[in-house]
Amino acid sequence: SPAQLTRRVACPDGKNTATNAACCALFPVRDDIIKNLFHNQCAEEAHESFRLTFHDAVAFSPAAEAEGKFAGGGADGSIVLFDKIETNFHANQGTDEIVALQKPIIARHSISTADFVQFAGAVGLSLCPGAPQVQFLLGRKDATRPAPDGLVPEPFDSVDKILARLLDVGFQDFEVVWLLSAHTIAAADFVDPTIPRTPFDSTPEIFDTQFFIETQLKGTSFPGKGANQGEVLSPLRGEMRLQSDFLIARDNRTACEWQSFTNDQEKFQETFPDVFGRLAVLGVDNSTLIDCSEVLPVPPPLPRSAVPHFPAGKSIRDVEPACAETPFPTFPTDPGPATTIARVPNV
Ligand code: HEM
Ligand SMILES: [Ca+2]
Ligand SMILES: [Mn+2]
């Protein structure tokens, strides 16, 4: 196979080999992160590190740059390097905690902060069953100045605003849907600060398609006292629904793409690496980067029991279909009484 034809070098640690000697330095970083930051689980810290990749990278505006303004360096580590400034931006609420946990780890390795942010997020993703294998490229330069405020999407932004912002960094409407696959392993701490770690789907510990199914169900209640800025009614007790996810699931530019993921784990897994790979190098001169994807762990497969389903108590009658071209697929309903979704644990 092509892999066997690639010459590998022995790493100085005496344990690992790599296709490029520069990747050797990442093995101890990976092991440190998995053990001491994630405790080997797809839980809060892995989710937050994964989210941080987006908040660092998306703070970049080619449109503003074309007008001669500095508008962020993209995946340049600025959210960690200038954390006193950037973690105070409203859209970055809550990122201060994961930044504080990442800093001592960055300090004990020789890796750029910009690379660390993207690497830690990719490693976090790889701990989640069902996640696809993504790329990791090494060699980003660190930021010398903070990104300006206003570039990270907010859950109360209009669909027009979110799509325009992401188009500025190169993502088409349908690719915004691909990116939002990330919300299958996600929860909110600050949308309703009285109920931190309230998940966006019933399975925040696995990278499955439930997020796309559940966001299409009619909203019935709030997980907390409700109607916070950026929050809309959710269909399940203990589940948080962002207004932005609700609207993008129902907008005629994105609804059919959204629906197409509900019953297609294969498409879901194949599309995410493309958009995540591009996100991870926003603003970066990628001609000098080295492919170290081999250092990332291979994600565990989805458990066989994880098949697309309507949560207990829900059926096709609860769906608010929004794709005019294709009827919403139907799924078996989980047995039992309607359940309350547990909050994501801290590990
Ligand atoms: C496009 C518009 C997006 C909006 C408006 C948005 C908004 C949000 C909000 C409000 C939260 C909850 C934050 C909190 O209160 O703790 C959240 C969580 C999260 N977001 Fe997004 N997001 C977007 C796109 C993305 C993308 C592209 C990624 C890809 C990496 C992503 C990854 C995550 C993750 C992993 C979490 C969960 C963090 C945790 O569980 O601690 N989001 N998002
Ligand atoms: Ca999930
Ligand atoms: Mn969180």
Tab-separated table of N, CA and C and ligand atoms in Angstrom, residues 43-55 91 93-94 152-157 162 166 176 179-180 182-183 185-192 197 200 230 242 244-245 248 272 276 279 344, ligand 1:
chain	number	residue	atom	x	y	z
A	43	ALA	N	-15.661	14.774	26.525
A	43	ALA	CA	-16.534	15.512	27.443
A	43	ALA	C	-16.202	17.010	27.365
A	44	GLU	N	-16.569	17.740	28.394
A	44	GLU	CA	-16.499	19.204	28.365
A	44	GLU	C	-15.171	19.771	27.828
A	45	GLU	N	-14.042	19.277	28.341
A	45	GLU	CA	-12.758	19.872	27.962
A	45	GLU	C	-12.415	19.591	26.502
A	46	ALA	N	-12.752	18.393	26.033
A	46	ALA	CA	-12.531	18.079	24.610
A	46	ALA	C	-13.445	18.952	23.742
A	47	HIS	N	-14.700	19.097	24.169
A	47	HIS	CA	-15.644	19.931	23.408
A	47	HIS	C	-15.173	21.382	23.358
A	48	GLU	N	-14.742	21.899	24.494
A	48	GLU	CA	-14.304	23.306	24.557
A	48	GLU	C	-13.057	23.537	23.708
A	49	SER	N	-12.142	22.576	23.720
A	49	SER	CA	-10.929	22.720	22.907
A	49	SER	C	-11.275	22.691	21.423
A	50	PHE	N	-12.240	21.870	21.096
A	50	PHE	CA	-12.712	21.779	19.713
A	50	PHE	C	-13.369	23.108	19.308
A	51	ARG	N	-14.197	23.649	20.175
A	51	ARG	CA	-14.841	24.933	19.890
A	51	ARG	C	-13.800	26.049	19.715
A	52	LEU	N	-12.736	25.984	20.523
A	52	LEU	CA	-11.724	27.043	20.485
A	52	LEU	C	-11.061	27.144	19.107
A	53	THR	N	-10.955	26.034	18.390
A	53	THR	CA	-10.352	26.080	17.046
A	53	THR	C	-11.132	27.040	16.158
A	54	PHE	N	-12.458	26.995	16.276
A	54	PHE	CA	-13.322	27.867	15.474
A	54	PHE	C	-13.162	29.322	15.894
A	55	HIS	N	-13.160	29.563	17.197
A	55	HIS	CA	-13.123	30.943	17.681
A	55	HIS	C	-11.775	31.618	17.409
A	91	ALA	N	-18.886	37.009	22.114
A	91	ALA	CA	-19.039	35.726	21.402
A	91	ALA	C	-18.079	34.660	21.940
A	93	GLN	N	-17.468	34.145	25.154
A	93	GLN	CA	-17.786	33.855	26.558
A	93	GLN	C	-17.510	32.398	26.896
A	94	GLY	N	-16.816	32.181	27.993
A	94	GLY	CA	-16.564	30.814	28.435
A	94	GLY	C	-15.243	30.254	27.936
A	152	VAL	N	-16.700	36.702	15.344
A	152	VAL	CA	-17.191	35.358	15.691
A	152	VAL	C	-18.716	35.383	15.731
A	153	PRO	N	-19.368	34.471	14.993
A	153	PRO	CA	-20.842	34.484	14.964
A	153	PRO	C	-21.467	34.311	16.348
A	154	GLU	N	-22.615	34.944	16.531
A	154	GLU	CA	-23.381	34.846	17.774
A	154	GLU	C	-24.682	34.085	17.490
A	155	PRO	N	-25.225	33.394	18.496
A	155	PRO	CA	-26.440	32.610	18.256
A	155	PRO	C	-27.676	33.473	17.984
A	156	PHE	N	-27.583	34.769	18.301
A	156	PHE	CA	-28.714	35.673	18.033
A	156	PHE	C	-28.531	36.448	16.727
A	157	ASP	N	-27.457	36.149	15.974
A	157	ASP	CA	-27.271	36.786	14.661
A	157	ASP	C	-28.305	36.242	13.670
A	162	ILE	N	-24.784	35.489	9.559
A	162	ILE	CA	-23.889	34.335	9.768
A	162	ILE	C	-23.346	33.825	8.434
A	166	LEU	N	-19.340	33.866	7.257
A	166	LEU	CA	-18.594	32.653	6.910
A	166	LEU	C	-18.206	32.630	5.440
A	176	VAL	N	-21.557	25.852	5.581
A	176	VAL	CA	-21.851	26.299	6.949
A	176	VAL	C	-22.608	25.183	7.679
A	179	LEU	N	-20.102	22.621	8.697
A	179	LEU	CA	-19.361	23.078	9.887
A	179	LEU	C	-20.175	22.881	11.162
A	180	LEU	N	-21.490	23.112	11.049
A	180	LEU	CA	-22.330	23.027	12.248
A	180	LEU	C	-22.532	21.590	12.725
A	182	ALA	N	-20.392	20.197	14.074
A	182	ALA	CA	-19.664	20.307	15.350
A	182	ALA	C	-20.612	20.330	16.542
A	183	HIS	N	-21.805	20.857	16.342
A	183	HIS	CA	-22.744	20.972	17.460
A	183	HIS	C	-23.355	19.634	17.883
A	185	ILE	N	-21.460	17.442	19.240
A	185	ILE	CA	-20.683	17.150	20.466
A	185	ILE	C	-20.519	18.454	21.239
A	186	ALA	N	-21.654	19.012	21.646
A	186	ALA	CA	-21.590	20.369	22.172
A	186	ALA	C	-22.674	20.655	23.194
A	187	ALA	N	-22.365	21.651	24.009
A	187	ALA	CA	-23.291	22.115	25.035
A	187	ALA	C	-23.026	23.594	25.271
A	188	ALA	N	-23.972	24.236	25.936
A	188	ALA	CA	-23.826	25.663	26.227
A	188	ALA	C	-23.669	25.898	27.726
A	189	ASP	N	-22.732	26.781	28.062
A	189	ASP	CA	-22.510	27.163	29.461
A	189	ASP	C	-23.094	28.529	29.777
A	190	PHE	N	-23.094	29.416	28.746
A	190	PHE	CA	-23.409	30.816	29.028
A	190	PHE	C	-24.667	31.337	28.343
A	191	VAL	N	-25.276	30.517	27.495
A	191	VAL	CA	-26.538	30.972	26.898
A	191	VAL	C	-27.565	31.101	28.025
A	192	ASP	N	-27.618	30.068	28.858
A	192	ASP	CA	-28.347	30.134	30.129
A	192	ASP	C	-27.365	29.764	31.228
A	197	ARG	N	-23.413	23.507	30.730
A	197	ARG	CA	-23.169	22.198	30.099
A	197	ARG	C	-24.473	21.525	29.652
A	200	PHE	N	-26.726	20.314	23.057
A	200	PHE	CA	-27.504	20.669	21.861
A	200	PHE	C	-28.193	19.455	21.244
A	230	GLY	N	-30.480	34.489	22.131
A	230	GLY	CA	-29.890	33.432	21.305
A	230	GLY	C	-30.465	32.056	21.559
A	242	LEU	N	-30.095	26.583	20.119
A	242	LEU	CA	-29.672	27.916	19.725
A	242	LEU	C	-30.603	28.449	18.640
A	244	SER	N	-29.726	30.322	16.260
A	244	SER	CA	-29.026	30.221	14.967
A	244	SER	C	-29.171	28.826	14.358
A	245	ASP	N	-29.057	27.771	15.178
A	245	ASP	CA	-29.240	26.411	14.649
A	245	ASP	C	-30.684	26.219	14.178
A	248	ILE	N	-31.081	28.207	10.833
A	248	ILE	CA	-30.330	27.643	9.704
A	248	ILE	C	-30.959	26.313	9.274
A	272	PHE	N	-17.150	16.624	6.955
A	272	PHE	CA	-16.584	17.443	8.029
A	272	PHE	C	-15.072	17.679	7.891
A	276	PHE	N	-13.368	21.373	8.179
A	276	PHE	CA	-12.539	21.559	9.374
A	276	PHE	C	-11.079	21.785	8.979
A	279	LEU	N	-10.867	25.368	7.865
A	279	LEU	CA	-10.979	26.248	9.033
A	279	LEU	C	-9.632	26.361	9.752
A	344	VAL	N	-23.455	17.605	30.231
A	344	VAL	CA	-22.140	17.068	29.880
A	344	VAL	C	-21.232	17.146	31.109
B	1	HEM	C1	-21.815	29.348	12.656
B	1	HEM	C2	-22.273	29.808	13.722
B	1	HEM	C3	-22.078	29.330	15.116
B	1	HEM	C4	-22.688	29.861	16.194
B	1	HEM	C5	-23.650	31.038	16.210
B	1	HEM	C6	-22.267	29.100	17.343
B	1	HEM	C7	-22.669	29.366	18.639
B	1	HEM	C8	-22.369	28.591	19.744
B	1	HEM	C9	-22.811	28.869	21.096
B	1	HEM	C10	-23.646	30.061	21.530
B	1	HEM	C11	-22.323	27.884	21.874
B	1	HEM	C12	-22.504	27.758	23.392
B	1	HEM	C13	-21.407	28.491	24.114
B	1	HEM	C14	-21.641	28.483	25.607
B	1	HEM	O1	-22.595	29.126	26.061
B	1	HEM	O2	-20.883	27.798	26.334
B	1	HEM	C15	-21.583	26.976	21.040
B	1	HEM	C16	-20.949	25.844	21.477
B	1	HEM	C17	-20.111	25.096	20.693
B	1	HEM	N1	-19.756	25.336	19.385
B	1	HEM	FE1	-20.629	26.658	18.149
B	1	HEM	N2	-21.415	28.117	16.955
B	1	HEM	C18	-21.252	28.204	15.608
B	1	HEM	C19	-20.414	27.424	14.834
B	1	HEM	C20	-19.540	26.469	15.329
B	1	HEM	C21	-18.519	25.815	14.554
B	1	HEM	C22	-18.203	26.066	13.077
B	1	HEM	C23	-17.874	24.969	15.373
B	1	HEM	C24	-16.722	24.108	14.961
B	1	HEM	C25	-15.714	23.778	15.667
B	1	HEM	C26	-18.513	25.055	16.673
B	1	HEM	C27	-18.212	24.303	17.778
B	1	HEM	C28	-18.857	24.383	19.000
B	1	HEM	C29	-18.661	23.441	20.088
B	1	HEM	C30	-17.793	22.196	20.056
B	1	HEM	C31	-19.431	23.909	21.147
B	1	HEM	C32	-19.593	23.263	22.525
B	1	HEM	C33	-18.593	23.684	23.529
B	1	HEM	C34	-18.863	22.952	24.839
B	1	HEM	O3	-19.630	21.981	24.851
B	1	HEM	O4	-18.314	23.351	25.842
B	1	HEM	N3	-19.513	25.994	16.610
B	1	HEM	N4	-21.625	27.431	19.755
